[in-house]
């Protein structure tokens, strides 16, 4: 059954929640249907080929992350994008004038989420470098949204990091997208992450990054 989605009435927070839910739904369904990737070739195919049709446009897992959710955030390295990620970059005209299956009109802004550095500790890639739980976002107040975000980030940090180590090891995704760290650019990314995560981690003198992408 095909459902036509009109995203126009959604506020920026609700639009962000919608696309995160879409990404996680596709991830879970793809793991059920295709199984976990067994090697690098399967991994590349998994993220680039498992797709949904949303608002008249086809989006793979890679495109949902890098084209929609991270559209206004730090980009992955050129090497990673060239070697592993295949993203069909569409301009405003393609989004608005070339939807498939007579989908309702959606302005291009409906396919570009607001920037939120917390995405790095919410979006699950399904591997050991991610959280072991998936949040489900519904329509909620800003306070309820922030509370769920904090709870999700706390679990993500504990599952994908090594908080008991000295220095504390944060999930490697925070290094990959270190430009997303909020704070003055004159400070190093380690200090900016430590400051942003202080409500969860407390005062931290030094941090490192844990690099583990096993499934």
Coordinates of C-alpha atoms in Angstrom, one line a residue:
X1 CA 0.0 0.0 0.0
X2 CA 1.3 3.4 -0.9
X3 CA 0.7 6.4 1.3
X4 CA 1.1 10.0 0.0
X5 CA 2.7 12.2 2.6
X6 CA 2.3 15.9 2.9
X7 CA 5.0 17.2 5.2
X8 CA 4.2 20.9 4.8
X9 CA 2.1 21.3 8.0
X10 CA 5.0 20.0 10.2
X11 CA 7.0 22.4 12.3
X12 CA 10.8 22.2 12.2
X13 CA 11.0 20.0 15.3
X14 CA 8.3 17.7 14.0
X15 CA 9.9 17.5 10.6
X16 CA 13.2 16.5 12.2
X17 CA 11.4 13.8 14.3
X18 CA 9.6 12.5 11.2
X19 CA 12.9 11.9 9.3
X20 CA 14.7 10.4 12.2
X21 CA 11.8 8.0 12.6
X22 CA 11.8 7.2 8.9
X23 CA 15.6 6.5 9.0
X24 CA 15.3 4.1 12.0
X25 CA 12.2 2.4 10.5
X26 CA 14.1 1.7 7.3
X27 CA 17.1 0.5 9.2
X28 CA 15.1 -2.0 11.2
X29 CA 13.2 -3.3 8.2
X30 CA 16.3 -3.6 6.1
X31 CA 18.1 -5.6 8.9
X32 CA 15.0 -7.9 9.1
X33 CA 14.8 -8.4 5.3
X34 CA 18.5 -8.4 4.4
X35 CA 20.3 -9.4 7.6
X36 CA 23.4 -7.8 9.0
X37 CA 26.1 -6.9 6.5
X38 CA 28.8 -9.6 6.5
X39 CA 31.6 -7.7 4.8
X40 CA 32.5 -4.3 3.4
X41 CA 30.8 -5.0 0.0
X42 CA 27.6 -5.9 1.8
X43 CA 27.9 -2.9 4.1
X44 CA 28.2 -0.5 1.2
X45 CA 25.3 -2.1 -0.6
X46 CA 23.2 -2.1 2.6
X47 CA 23.4 1.7 3.2
X48 CA 23.2 2.7 -0.5
X49 CA 20.5 0.4 -1.7
X50 CA 18.0 -0.1 1.1
X51 CA 15.5 2.6 0.4
X52 CA 12.1 4.1 1.1
X53 CA 9.8 6.2 -1.2
X54 CA 8.9 9.3 0.8
X55 CA 7.0 12.3 -0.4
X56 CA 7.4 11.1 -4.0
X57 CA 11.2 10.6 -3.8
X58 CA 13.4 7.6 -3.2
X59 CA 15.9 7.8 -0.4
X60 CA 18.4 5.2 0.7
X61 CA 19.7 5.0 4.2
X62 CA 22.8 7.0 3.1
X63 CA 20.7 9.7 1.5
X64 CA 18.3 10.0 4.4
X65 CA 21.4 10.7 6.7
X66 CA 23.6 12.8 4.4
X67 CA 21.0 14.5 2.1
X68 CA 18.1 15.1 4.5
X69 CA 19.1 14.9 8.2
X70 CA 22.7 16.3 7.8
X71 CA 21.8 18.7 5.0
X72 CA 22.7 21.7 7.1
X73 CA 25.4 20.1 9.3
X74 CA 29.0 19.1 8.9
X75 CA 29.7 16.8 6.0
X76 CA 31.4 13.5 6.1
X77 CA 35.0 13.4 4.7
X78 CA 35.3 13.5 1.0
X79 CA 37.2 10.2 1.1
X80 CA 34.3 8.5 2.9
X81 CA 31.7 10.0 0.6
X82 CA 33.6 9.0 -2.5
X83 CA 34.5 5.4 -1.4
X84 CA 31.4 4.3 0.6
X85 CA 28.5 6.7 0.3
X86 CA 26.5 7.1 -2.9
X87 CA 24.2 10.1 -2.6
X88 CA 22.0 11.5 -5.5
X89 CA 22.1 15.2 -4.7
X90 CA 18.8 16.8 -5.9
X91 CA 18.2 20.5 -6.2
X92 CA 15.1 22.4 -5.2
X93 CA 13.5 22.0 -8.6
X94 CA 13.9 18.3 -8.6
X95 CA 12.3 18.0 -5.2
X96 CA 9.4 20.2 -6.0
X97 CA 8.7 19.5 -9.7
X98 CA 9.6 15.8 -10.1
X99 CA 8.0 13.7 -7.4
X100 CA 6.8 10.2 -8.3
X101 CA 3.3 8.7 -8.1
X102 CA 1.5 12.0 -7.9
X103 CA 2.7 12.8 -4.4
X104 CA 1.4 16.0 -2.8
X105 CA 3.4 19.1 -3.4
X106 CA 6.3 19.4 -0.9
X107 CA 8.6 22.4 -0.9
X108 CA 12.3 21.5 -0.9
X109 CA 12.6 22.7 2.7
X110 CA 10.6 19.6 3.7
X111 CA 13.6 17.5 2.7
X112 CA 16.1 19.4 4.6
X113 CA 16.1 19.2 8.4
X114 CA 17.2 21.9 10.8
X115 CA 20.7 21.4 12.2
X116 CA 20.9 19.9 15.6
X117 CA 24.3 18.6 16.9
X118 CA 22.5 16.1 19.1
X119 CA 21.7 14.1 15.9
X120 CA 25.1 12.6 16.3
X121 CA 24.1 10.9 19.5
X122 CA 20.6 10.0 18.4
X123 CA 20.9 8.5 14.9
X124 CA 21.7 4.7 15.1
X125 CA 23.6 3.1 12.3
X126 CA 22.9 -0.4 13.6
X127 CA 26.5 -1.2 14.5
X128 CA 28.6 -1.3 17.8
X129 CA 29.5 2.4 17.2
X130 CA 25.8 3.3 17.8
X131 CA 23.2 3.0 20.5
X132 CA 21.5 -0.3 21.2
X133 CA 18.1 1.4 21.5
X134 CA 16.1 3.4 19.0
X135 CA 14.0 6.4 20.2
X136 CA 10.6 6.9 18.7
X137 CA 9.6 10.5 18.3
X138 CA 6.0 11.7 18.4
X139 CA 4.5 15.1 18.4
X140 CA 5.5 16.6 21.7
X141 CA 6.4 19.8 23.5
X142 CA 9.9 21.3 23.3
X143 CA 10.5 20.3 26.9
X144 CA 9.4 16.7 26.3
X145 CA 11.5 16.6 23.1
X146 CA 14.6 17.8 25.0
X147 CA 14.0 15.3 27.8
X148 CA 13.8 12.4 25.3
X149 CA 16.9 13.7 23.5
X150 CA 18.9 13.8 26.7
X151 CA 17.8 10.2 27.7
X152 CA 18.7 8.9 24.2
X153 CA 22.1 10.6 24.2
X154 CA 22.9 9.3 27.7
X155 CA 22.2 5.7 26.6
X156 CA 24.1 6.2 23.3
X157 CA 27.2 7.5 25.2
X158 CA 27.1 4.5 27.5
X159 CA 26.6 1.9 24.8
X160 CA 29.0 3.2 22.1
X161 CA 31.6 4.9 24.4
X162 CA 33.8 3.9 27.2
X163 CA 33.0 6.4 29.9
X164 CA 34.9 4.5 32.6
X165 CA 38.2 4.8 30.8
X166 CA 40.9 7.4 31.5
X167 CA 40.7 9.5 29.4
X168 CA 37.0 9.0 28.8
X169 CA 36.3 7.5 25.3
X170 CA 33.4 9.0 23.4
X171 CA 31.7 7.4 20.4
X172 CA 33.8 7.8 17.2
X173 CA 30.9 9.5 15.4
X174 CA 31.7 12.6 17.5
X175 CA 35.2 12.7 15.9
X176 CA 33.9 12.0 12.4
X177 CA 31.5 15.0 12.7
X178 CA 33.6 17.0 15.1
X179 CA 32.7 20.2 13.3
X180 CA 29.2 19.8 14.7
X181 CA 30.5 20.4 18.2
X182 CA 28.8 23.6 19.5
X183 CA 30.8 26.4 21.0
X184 CA 33.5 28.9 19.9
X185 CA 35.6 27.6 16.9
X186 CA 38.7 28.9 18.7
X187 CA 38.3 25.9 21.1
X188 CA 39.3 22.4 20.1
X189 CA 36.6 19.9 19.3
X190 CA 37.4 17.9 22.4
X191 CA 36.7 20.8 24.7
X192 CA 33.6 21.8 22.9
X193 CA 32.1 18.3 23.1
X194 CA 33.1 18.1 26.8
X195 CA 31.2 21.4 27.5
X196 CA 28.2 20.4 25.4
X197 CA 27.9 17.0 27.1
X198 CA 28.6 18.3 30.7
X199 CA 25.0 18.0 31.8
X200 CA 25.3 14.2 31.1
X201 CA 29.0 13.5 31.7
X202 CA 29.8 16.1 34.4
X203 CA 33.1 17.8 34.4
X204 CA 35.6 16.1 32.1
X205 CA 39.3 17.1 31.9
X206 CA 40.3 15.0 28.9
X207 CA 38.4 12.9 26.3
X208 CA 39.4 10.5 23.5
X209 CA 37.4 8.7 20.8
X210 CA 36.5 5.0 20.6
X211 CA 36.8 3.6 17.1
X212 CA 34.7 0.5 16.8
X213 CA 32.4 -0.2 13.9
X214 CA 31.9 -4.0 14.2
X215 CA 28.4 -5.5 13.8

